[in-house]
Structure formats: C-alpha cells, structure tokens
Short mmCIF file of N, CA and C in Angstrom, two decimals:
data_model
loop_
_atom_site.label_atom_id
_atom_site.label_comp_id
_atom_site.label_asym_id
_atom_site.label_seq_id
_atom_site.Cartn_x
_atom_site.Cartn_y
_atom_site.Cartn_z
N UNK A 362 0.61 -0.71 -0.06
CA UNK A 362 -0.46 -0.07 -0.08
C UNK A 362 0.93 1.63 0.40
N UNK A 363 1.87 1.51 0.57
CA UNK A 363 2.68 2.35 0.98
C UNK A 363 3.85 1.90 -0.11
N UNK A 364 4.35 1.45 -1.24
CA UNK A 364 4.40 1.85 -3.12
C UNK A 364 3.72 2.65 -3.36
N UNK A 365 2.03 2.16 -3.34
CA UNK A 365 1.71 2.45 -4.45
C UNK A 365 1.02 3.76 -4.14
N UNK A 366 1.15 4.22 -2.39
CA UNK A 366 0.64 5.81 -2.39
C UNK A 366 1.49 6.96 -3.05
N UNK A 367 3.33 5.85 -2.30
CA UNK A 367 4.56 7.18 -3.18
C UNK A 367 4.04 6.72 -4.24
N UNK A 368 4.01 6.30 -5.81
CA UNK A 368 4.09 5.93 -6.75
C UNK A 368 2.70 7.02 -6.95
N UNK A 369 1.83 7.25 -6.70
CA UNK A 369 0.79 7.74 -6.60
C UNK A 369 0.83 9.71 -6.89
N UNK A 370 1.90 9.65 -5.42
CA UNK A 370 2.32 11.24 -4.88
C UNK A 370 3.59 11.66 -6.16
N UNK A 371 4.27 10.26 -5.83
CA UNK A 371 5.16 10.51 -6.91
C UNK A 371 4.95 11.31 -8.67
N UNK A 372 3.90 10.39 -8.75
CA UNK A 372 2.83 10.63 -9.87
C UNK A 372 2.18 12.23 -9.89
N UNK A 373 1.40 13.48 -8.82
CA UNK A 373 1.59 14.11 -8.96
C UNK A 373 1.96 15.06 -9.21
N UNK A 374 3.52 14.72 -7.67
CA UNK A 374 4.56 16.19 -8.24
C UNK A 374 4.29 16.02 -9.80
N UNK A 375 5.32 14.84 -10.07
CA UNK A 375 6.11 15.11 -11.55
C UNK A 375 4.91 16.02 -12.27
N UNK A 376 3.64 16.36 -12.79
CA UNK A 376 2.53 16.58 -13.15
C UNK A 376 2.75 17.65 -12.49
N UNK A 377 2.70 18.31 -11.89
CA UNK A 377 2.39 19.79 -10.96
C UNK A 377 3.44 20.28 -11.53
N UNK A 378 4.82 19.69 -11.58
CA UNK A 378 5.88 20.48 -11.36
C UNK A 378 6.55 20.62 -13.49
N UNK A 379 5.89 19.77 -13.87
CA UNK A 379 5.75 19.88 -15.26
C UNK A 379 5.56 20.36 -15.88
N UNK A 380 3.99 20.98 -15.44
CA UNK A 380 2.46 22.24 -15.56
C UNK A 380 3.15 23.75 -15.73
N UNK A 381 4.01 23.61 -13.88
CA UNK A 381 4.16 24.73 -13.49
C UNK A 381 5.43 25.23 -14.52
N UNK A 382 6.63 24.12 -15.11
CA UNK A 382 7.51 25.12 -15.91
C UNK A 382 7.13 25.18 -17.34
N UNK A 383 6.50 24.93 -17.83
CA UNK A 383 6.05 24.61 -19.17
C UNK A 383 5.21 26.30 -18.89
N UNK A 384 4.57 26.50 -18.00
CA UNK A 384 4.07 27.57 -18.54
C UNK A 384 2.30 27.66 -19.46
N UNK A 385 2.31 28.76 -19.00
CA UNK A 385 0.53 29.18 -20.27
C UNK A 385 0.75 29.16 -21.69
N UNK A 386 1.43 29.22 -21.79
CA UNK A 386 2.05 28.71 -23.93
C UNK A 386 3.08 29.19 -23.99
N UNK A 387 2.87 28.99 -25.23
CA UNK A 387 3.79 29.54 -26.76
C UNK A 387 3.91 30.89 -26.96
N UNK A 388 4.86 32.19 -27.99
CA UNK A 388 3.90 32.55 -29.01
C UNK A 388 3.33 32.29 -29.93
N UNK A 389 3.39 30.90 -30.80
CA UNK A 389 3.17 30.05 -31.71
C UNK A 389 2.19 30.31 -31.64
N UNK A 390 1.44 29.91 -30.53
CA UNK A 390 -0.07 30.01 -30.64
C UNK A 390 -1.15 30.87 -30.09
N UNK A 391 -0.49 31.89 -30.41
CA UNK A 391 -0.71 33.03 -30.20
C UNK A 391 -1.71 34.12 -31.68
N UNK A 392 -0.90 32.64 -32.69
CA UNK A 392 -0.90 33.58 -34.37
C UNK A 392 -2.34 34.89 -34.72
N UNK A 393 -3.37 33.56 -34.33
CA UNK A 393 -4.53 34.47 -33.83
C UNK A 393 -5.13 35.40 -33.63
N UNK A 394 -3.37 36.51 -32.91
CA UNK A 394 -3.74 37.04 -33.02
C UNK A 394 -3.20 38.60 -33.55
N UNK A 395 -2.71 37.74 -33.84
CA UNK A 395 -1.64 38.84 -35.87
C UNK A 395 -2.78 40.09 -36.82
N UNK A 396 -2.41 40.42 -37.24
CA UNK A 396 -3.54 41.19 -38.18
C UNK A 396 -4.19 42.78 -38.08
N UNK A 397 -4.72 43.18 -38.16
CA UNK A 397 -5.98 44.97 -38.02
C UNK A 397 -6.58 44.12 -37.81
N UNK A 398 -7.16 44.97 -36.84
CA UNK A 398 -8.08 45.02 -36.05
C UNK A 398 -8.43 46.44 -36.25
N UNK A 399 -9.60 46.33 -36.32
CA UNK A 399 -10.00 48.52 -36.44
C UNK A 399 -11.45 47.84 -35.04
N UNK A 400 -10.97 49.34 -34.49
CA UNK A 400 -11.86 49.30 -33.05
C UNK A 400 -13.14 49.75 -34.07
N UNK A 401 -14.69 49.04 -32.88
CA UNK A 401 -15.38 48.97 -33.54
C UNK A 401 -15.98 50.68 -32.61
N UNK A 402 -17.51 51.01 -33.73
CA UNK A 402 -17.80 52.66 -33.70
C UNK A 402 -16.48 53.57 -32.71
N UNK A 403 -15.65 52.76 -33.24
CA UNK A 403 -14.56 54.03 -33.17
C UNK A 403 -14.13 55.61 -34.43
N UNK A 404 -13.32 55.99 -34.54
CA UNK A 404 -13.28 56.44 -36.03
C UNK A 404 -12.20 56.19 -36.65
N UNK A 405 -11.87 56.41 -37.60
CA UNK A 405 -11.68 55.62 -39.21
C UNK A 405 -9.86 55.91 -38.26
N UNK A 406 -9.09 54.28 -38.06
CA UNK A 406 -7.67 54.66 -38.14
C UNK A 406 -7.39 54.09 -36.44
N UNK A 407 -8.35 54.35 -35.65
CA UNK A 407 -8.74 53.75 -33.67
C UNK A 407 -8.59 51.69 -34.55
N UNK A 408 -7.16 51.09 -33.17
CA UNK A 408 -7.19 49.65 -33.79
C UNK A 408 -6.53 49.76 -33.44
N UNK A 409 -5.81 48.65 -34.00
CA UNK A 409 -4.59 47.60 -33.77
C UNK A 409 -3.95 46.96 -34.08
N UNK A 410 -2.84 46.67 -34.39
CA UNK A 410 -2.12 45.94 -35.27
C UNK A 410 -1.01 45.16 -33.91
N UNK A 411 -1.21 43.81 -35.13
CA UNK A 411 0.39 42.51 -34.59
C UNK A 411 0.35 42.65 -35.65
N UNK A 412 2.01 41.71 -36.00
CA UNK A 412 2.40 41.15 -36.32
C UNK A 412 3.30 40.40 -36.03
N UNK A 413 3.39 38.94 -37.12
CA UNK A 413 3.44 37.33 -36.26
C UNK A 413 4.69 37.08 -35.87
N UNK A 414 3.81 36.35 -35.25
CA UNK A 414 5.52 35.77 -33.50
C UNK A 414 6.38 35.82 -34.81
N UNK A 415 7.58 35.66 -34.19
CA UNK A 415 8.88 36.03 -35.43
C UNK A 415 9.90 36.11 -34.21
N UNK A 416 11.53 35.19 -33.69
CA UNK A 416 11.72 36.26 -33.43
C UNK A 416 11.58 36.37 -31.36
N UNK A 417 11.34 35.24 -31.16
CA UNK A 417 10.94 34.92 -29.72
C UNK A 417 9.93 36.81 -29.14
N UNK A 418 9.13 36.94 -30.38
CA UNK A 418 7.83 38.61 -30.32
C UNK A 418 6.96 38.43 -30.80
N UNK A 419 5.98 38.94 -30.99
CA UNK A 419 4.85 39.96 -31.19
C UNK A 419 5.64 40.88 -30.86
N UNK A 420 5.46 42.13 -32.06
CA UNK A 420 5.29 43.40 -31.80
C UNK A 420 4.02 44.06 -31.91
N UNK A 421 3.83 44.76 -31.71
CA UNK A 421 2.54 45.74 -31.98
C UNK A 421 2.34 46.99 -31.69
N UNK A 422 1.03 47.43 -32.34
CA UNK A 422 0.90 48.75 -31.74
C UNK A 422 -0.73 49.41 -32.24
N UNK A 423 -1.03 50.15 -31.74
CA UNK A 423 -2.09 50.87 -31.24
C UNK A 423 -2.42 52.61 -31.12
N UNK A 424 -4.22 53.02 -31.67
CA UNK A 424 -4.32 53.91 -32.19
C UNK A 424 -5.34 54.72 -31.99
N UNK A 425 -5.74 55.25 -31.14
CA UNK A 425 -7.13 56.30 -31.31
C UNK A 425 -7.16 57.26 -31.41
N UNK A 426 -7.92 57.40 -32.77
CA UNK A 426 -8.61 58.35 -33.31
C UNK A 426 -9.76 59.16 -33.03
N UNK A 427 -9.27 61.08 -32.59
CA UNK A 427 -11.18 61.40 -32.59
C UNK A 427 -10.72 63.04 -32.87
N UNK A 428 -11.73 63.41 -33.77
CA UNK A 428 -12.04 64.53 -34.06
C UNK A 428 -11.03 64.40 -34.85
N UNK A 429 -10.71 63.81 -36.13
CA UNK A 429 -9.33 63.10 -36.90
C UNK A 429 -7.61 63.82 -36.75
N UNK A 430 -7.68 63.08 -35.45
CA UNK A 430 -6.73 63.27 -34.83
C UNK A 430 -6.07 62.10 -34.04
N UNK A 431 -4.95 62.06 -33.83
CA UNK A 431 -3.95 60.82 -32.87
C UNK A 431 -4.10 61.75 -31.94
N UNK A 432 -4.49 60.48 -30.03
CA UNK A 432 -5.41 61.69 -29.74
C UNK A 432 -4.48 60.63 -28.09
N UNK A 433 -4.22 59.06 -28.52
CA UNK A 433 -3.72 58.46 -27.78
C UNK A 433 -2.69 57.14 -28.32
N UNK A 434 -2.33 56.61 -28.23
CA UNK A 434 -0.91 55.36 -29.09
C UNK A 434 -0.72 54.38 -28.43
N UNK A 435 -0.12 53.06 -28.82
CA UNK A 435 0.39 52.70 -27.11
C UNK A 435 1.48 51.13 -28.02
N UNK A 436 2.26 51.47 -27.41
CA UNK A 436 3.15 50.41 -28.53
C UNK A 436 3.58 48.94 -27.93
N UNK A 437 2.92 47.66 -28.11
CA UNK A 437 2.97 46.34 -27.88
C UNK A 437 4.07 45.43 -28.02
N UNK A 438 4.10 44.59 -27.02
CA UNK A 438 4.71 43.69 -27.43
C UNK A 438 4.48 42.42 -26.49
N UNK A 439 4.38 41.11 -26.56
CA UNK A 439 4.67 40.21 -26.22
C UNK A 439 6.22 39.49 -27.05
N UNK A 440 6.31 39.05 -25.20
CA UNK A 440 7.63 38.46 -25.49
C UNK A 440 7.93 37.16 -24.86
N UNK A 441 9.05 36.31 -25.51
CA UNK A 441 9.51 34.87 -24.60
C UNK A 441 9.85 35.55 -23.60
N UNK A 442 9.55 35.30 -21.68
CA UNK A 442 10.33 36.37 -21.18
C UNK A 442 11.40 35.69 -20.46
N UNK A 443 11.41 34.03 -21.21
CA UNK A 443 11.99 32.52 -20.84
C UNK A 443 11.20 31.08 -20.56
N UNK A 444 12.05 30.36 -21.05
CA UNK A 444 11.03 29.05 -21.65
C UNK A 444 10.35 28.33 -21.50
N UNK A 445 8.98 29.07 -21.81
CA UNK A 445 7.61 28.40 -21.60
C UNK A 445 6.74 29.21 -20.81
N UNK A 446 7.38 31.10 -21.12
CA UNK A 446 6.76 31.88 -20.23
C UNK A 446 6.25 33.40 -20.69
N UNK A 447 5.77 34.02 -20.74
CA UNK A 447 5.16 35.05 -21.84
C UNK A 447 5.33 35.96 -21.13
N UNK A 448 5.36 37.71 -21.88
CA UNK A 448 5.85 39.12 -20.99
C UNK A 448 4.85 39.34 -22.19
N UNK A 449 3.96 40.45 -21.35
CA UNK A 449 2.69 41.31 -22.50
C UNK A 449 3.09 42.91 -21.94
N UNK A 450 4.36 44.12 -22.86
CA UNK A 450 4.78 44.36 -22.39
C UNK A 450 4.50 46.30 -22.63
N UNK A 451 3.40 47.23 -22.03
CA UNK A 451 3.31 48.19 -22.75
C UNK A 451 4.10 49.40 -22.64
N UNK A 452 3.56 50.21 -24.06
CA UNK A 452 3.72 51.08 -23.60
C UNK A 452 4.02 52.63 -24.39
N UNK A 453 2.30 52.68 -23.61
CA UNK A 453 1.58 53.75 -23.92
C UNK A 453 2.45 55.71 -23.88
N UNK A 454 1.44 55.97 -25.43
CA UNK A 454 1.45 57.50 -24.67
C UNK A 454 1.22 58.48 -23.31
N UNK A 455 2.87 58.45 -22.26
CA UNK A 455 2.15 59.75 -21.82
C UNK A 455 2.32 59.04 -20.56
N UNK A 456 3.02 57.51 -20.44
CA UNK A 456 2.67 57.14 -19.32
C UNK A 456 4.44 55.91 -19.17
N UNK A 457 4.36 55.37 -18.15
CA UNK A 457 5.29 54.43 -18.15
C UNK A 457 5.36 53.21 -18.72
N UNK A 458 6.48 52.59 -19.02
CA UNK A 458 6.33 51.03 -19.98
C UNK A 458 5.95 50.04 -18.74
N UNK A 459 5.26 48.61 -19.38
CA UNK A 459 4.24 48.51 -17.94
C UNK A 459 4.88 47.00 -18.37
N UNK A 460 5.09 45.87 -17.47
CA UNK A 460 5.73 44.42 -18.06
C UNK A 460 3.80 43.31 -17.41
N UNK A 461 3.50 42.35 -17.98
CA UNK A 461 2.10 41.87 -17.09
C UNK A 461 2.71 40.81 -18.26
N UNK A 462 3.44 39.12 -16.42
CA UNK A 462 3.18 38.13 -16.98
C UNK A 462 2.05 37.11 -17.59
N UNK A 463 2.00 35.99 -18.73
CA UNK A 463 1.37 35.35 -19.40
C UNK A 463 0.56 34.29 -17.74
N UNK A 464 -1.27 34.60 -17.54
CA UNK A 464 -1.40 33.16 -16.90
C UNK A 464 -2.10 32.40 -17.73
N UNK A 465 -3.21 32.89 -18.47
CA UNK A 465 -4.09 31.76 -18.92
C UNK A 465 -3.67 31.46 -20.59
N UNK A 466 -4.01 30.70 -21.67
CA UNK A 466 -3.51 30.75 -22.85
C UNK A 466 -4.34 29.68 -23.37
N UNK A 467 -5.10 29.67 -24.27
CA UNK A 467 -5.98 29.16 -24.58
C UNK A 467 -5.40 29.63 -25.97
N UNK A 468 -6.23 28.59 -27.68
CA UNK A 468 -6.70 28.72 -29.08
C UNK A 468 -7.89 30.13 -29.42
N UNK A 469 -8.79 30.41 -27.84
CA UNK A 469 -8.60 32.00 -28.29
C UNK A 469 -8.77 33.10 -27.06
N UNK A 470 -7.86 33.08 -26.10
CA UNK A 470 -8.03 33.95 -25.40
C UNK A 470 -6.53 33.60 -24.53
N UNK A 471 -6.38 35.02 -23.73
CA UNK A 471 -4.63 35.22 -23.09
C UNK A 471 -5.17 36.21 -22.06
N UNK A 472 -4.21 35.94 -20.60
CA UNK A 472 -4.18 36.09 -20.29
C UNK A 472 -2.85 37.38 -19.33
N UNK A 473 -3.05 38.12 -18.99
CA UNK A 473 -1.61 38.91 -18.59
C UNK A 473 -2.24 39.27 -17.54
N UNK A 474 -1.07 39.99 -16.16
CA UNK A 474 -1.06 40.00 -15.12
C UNK A 474 -0.36 40.71 -14.18
N UNK A 475 -0.18 42.07 -13.65
CA UNK A 475 0.33 42.38 -13.04
C UNK A 475 -0.53 43.48 -11.88
N UNK A 476 -0.61 42.22 -10.31
CA UNK A 476 -0.88 43.38 -9.61
C UNK A 476 -0.05 43.87 -8.63
N UNK A 477 1.03 44.15 -9.12
CA UNK A 477 1.19 45.31 -8.64
C UNK A 477 1.17 46.96 -9.62
N UNK A 478 0.73 46.85 -10.79
CA UNK A 478 0.47 48.28 -11.38
C UNK A 478 -0.92 48.74 -11.13
N UNK A 479 -0.31 50.19 -10.83
CA UNK A 479 -1.97 50.62 -10.76
C UNK A 479 -2.81 50.45 -11.58
N UNK A 480 -3.04 50.19 -12.94
CA UNK A 480 -4.40 49.97 -13.63
C UNK A 480 -3.84 50.52 -15.02
N UNK A 481 -3.83 48.75 -15.52
CA UNK A 481 -4.53 47.68 -14.95
C UNK A 481 -4.02 46.92 -14.48
N UNK A 482 -4.73 46.05 -14.08
CA UNK A 482 -3.36 45.19 -13.17
C UNK A 482 -3.76 43.92 -14.49
N UNK A 483 -5.41 44.10 -14.96
CA UNK A 483 -4.94 42.36 -16.35
C UNK A 483 -5.67 43.08 -17.82
N UNK A 484 -4.86 42.09 -18.58
CA UNK A 484 -4.74 42.46 -19.32
C UNK A 484 -5.29 41.28 -20.67
N UNK A 485 -6.16 41.81 -20.69
CA UNK A 485 -6.40 40.68 -22.42
C UNK A 485 -7.63 40.14 -22.88
N UNK A 486 -6.71 40.01 -24.21
CA UNK A 486 -7.44 39.39 -25.49
C UNK A 486 -8.24 37.77 -25.68
N UNK A 487 -9.54 38.38 -26.35
CA UNK A 487 -10.33 36.86 -26.57
C UNK A 487 -10.73 36.83 -27.86
N UNK A 488 -10.23 36.02 -28.65
CA UNK A 488 -10.90 36.20 -30.33
C UNK A 488 -12.00 34.95 -30.10
N UNK A 489 -13.64 36.46 -30.97
CA UNK A 489 -14.74 35.43 -30.79
C UNK A 489 -15.06 35.30 -32.06
N UNK A 490 -14.44 34.06 -33.31
CA UNK A 490 -14.33 33.15 -34.46
C UNK A 490 -13.03 34.74 -35.20
N UNK A 491 -13.50 34.16 -36.44
CA UNK A 491 -12.31 34.96 -37.01
C UNK A 491 -12.40 36.72 -37.15
N UNK A 492 -13.19 37.05 -37.50
CA UNK A 492 -13.07 38.51 -37.72
C UNK A 492 -13.36 39.53 -36.20
N UNK A 493 -13.34 39.17 -34.90
CA UNK A 493 -14.07 40.12 -33.90
C UNK A 493 -13.16 39.16 -32.70
N UNK A 494 -12.24 40.10 -31.96
CA UNK A 494 -11.35 40.12 -31.03
C UNK A 494 -12.17 41.83 -29.47
N UNK A 495 -11.84 41.43 -28.87
CA UNK A 495 -11.70 41.36 -27.89
C UNK A 495 -10.71 42.58 -26.89
N UNK A 496 -10.17 43.24 -26.66
CA UNK A 496 -9.41 43.61 -26.11
C UNK A 496 -9.76 43.96 -24.69
N UNK A 497 -8.81 43.81 -23.45
CA UNK A 497 -9.89 44.29 -22.12
C UNK A 497 -8.74 44.03 -21.44
N UNK A 498 -9.24 45.71 -20.47
CA UNK A 498 -8.70 46.02 -19.04
C UNK A 498 -9.36 46.13 -18.23
N UNK A 499 -8.57 45.59 -16.82
CA UNK A 499 -9.42 44.68 -15.62
C UNK A 499 -8.56 45.66 -14.85
N UNK A 500 -9.07 45.81 -13.13
CA UNK A 500 -7.83 46.13 -11.91
C UNK A 500 -9.00 46.61 -11.91
N UNK A 501 -8.50 47.34 -9.90
CA UNK A 501 -9.18 48.14 -9.53
C UNK A 501 -8.41 49.51 -9.03
N UNK A 502 -9.33 50.36 -9.29
CA UNK A 502 -8.61 52.15 -9.29
C UNK A 502 -9.35 52.87 -8.32
N UNK A 503 -8.48 53.56 -7.89
CA UNK A 503 -8.67 54.36 -6.77
C UNK A 503 -10.19 53.01 -5.29
N UNK A 504 -9.71 51.71 -4.96
CA UNK A 504 -10.06 51.15 -4.85
C UNK A 504 -11.35 50.22 -5.03
N UNK A 505 -12.21 50.91 -6.68
CA UNK A 505 -13.01 50.34 -7.02
C UNK A 505 -12.85 49.04 -8.04
N UNK A 506 -13.41 48.51 -8.36
CA UNK A 506 -13.41 46.92 -9.66
C UNK A 506 -13.56 48.47 -10.47
N UNK A 507 -12.83 47.94 -11.87
CA UNK A 507 -13.40 49.00 -13.03
C UNK A 507 -12.70 47.62 -14.25
N UNK A 508 -12.85 47.69 -15.43
CA UNK A 508 -13.04 47.29 -16.90
C UNK A 508 -13.58 47.94 -17.76
N UNK A 509 -12.82 47.92 -18.27
CA UNK A 509 -12.44 48.31 -19.53
C UNK A 509 -12.48 47.35 -21.10
N UNK A 510 -14.39 46.79 -22.17
CA UNK A 510 -13.85 46.63 -23.38
C UNK A 510 -13.48 47.09 -24.37
N UNK A 511 -12.78 46.82 -25.26
CA UNK A 511 -12.49 47.35 -26.45
C UNK A 511 -13.04 46.22 -27.34
N UNK A 512 -13.94 46.54 -28.26
CA UNK A 512 -13.64 45.20 -28.91
C UNK A 512 -13.75 45.51 -30.57
N UNK A 513 -13.56 44.82 -31.34
CA UNK A 513 -12.40 45.17 -32.16
C UNK A 513 -13.01 44.08 -33.86
N UNK A 514 -12.84 44.72 -35.10
CA UNK A 514 -12.90 43.78 -35.61
C UNK A 514 -12.36 43.59 -36.65
N UNK A 515 -12.10 41.92 -37.63
CA UNK A 515 -10.40 42.31 -38.22
C UNK A 515 -10.41 43.23 -39.36
N UNK A 516 -9.69 44.11 -40.13
CA UNK A 516 -10.16 44.61 -40.70
C UNK A 516 -9.20 44.34 -41.54
N UNK A 517 -8.05 44.55 -42.66
CA UNK A 517 -7.35 44.87 -43.92
C UNK A 517 -6.55 45.54 -43.44
N UNK A 518 -5.02 45.70 -43.63
CA UNK A 518 -3.83 46.95 -43.51
C UNK A 518 -3.51 47.63 -43.97
N UNK A 519 -4.69 48.21 -45.09
CA UNK A 519 -3.70 49.20 -46.46
C UNK A 519 -5.09 50.23 -45.40
N UNK A 520 -4.97 51.93 -45.94
CA UNK A 520 -5.20 52.24 -45.67
C UNK A 520 -6.61 52.75 -45.73
#
C-alpha cells in the first residue's frame, strides 16, 4: 500500500512540476492575434495591428483617433520572458512602460497580469471567431473594481 501511495504522490508531483515549468503557452499559440483590427464604433484609423510571432516576439501598436487627430497610441509586445513564459509589455503614450506576465492561454484567449501595476492589473485578449477580437483591461482603480472592453473587428491593413 505504501508503495502505491508513494507512486501516486510522485506522479502527482511530477505532473504539477511539469505544468509549472511549462507555463501558460508559447508565442506560436498567439498566432490568432496577428493582423489588423479596427476599433468597433470608433473613428477610422483607431485599432490595433499585431505582427506575426518571430524572433521570440510579437510586436503590436494601437492608435485612437478622435476628431481626425491621434489622441493616444501605444507600442506593444508579447515576448518570451524565459522558457515557457510570456510577457505582455505596454508602452502607452504619456505613461511609463508596464510589463504583465501571462497567466492563461488557450486557442482563443490570453490573460496577462501584474498585480503591482496601478491600473490595469490585467490585460485580456479574446477572439470570437475569425473576425472579432475584444481587448479588455481590468483591475482596481481608487479602490473600485473597473473593467473596460475594446471590441474590434478584423480589417485590412491598408489605408
């Protein structure tokens, strides 16, 4: 009986250690994010553009246009931070760079988190079919839970 229990415990520990080392996924699993996405209901030119995974990174950028002028932009990257682990790095206009570690990754969504960041503490991308993407930021702002969704549709990358 003891031998069986030891084998069971060893098996569980091996699986747990393997899962912890594997991390949430790889950049290749985020290929669904690549391309151009226009912000739903926003002025032309508002949205995100993500390059395909290459060289250990996915590079992206976002732009918000209001009244015919760019009012905000952000340079983005998702990169291998160490073997089996991904990081989302945001460089928003007028704010310091922030880094978020990947927590979850599946075939249609990814969740990044940095509990020490002011707001947001989480960045989430969720794809719905081939044509729809929602970026979501959430966390606590001034002691109050807050979440903002940014719905987008796939678009051509030209003018």
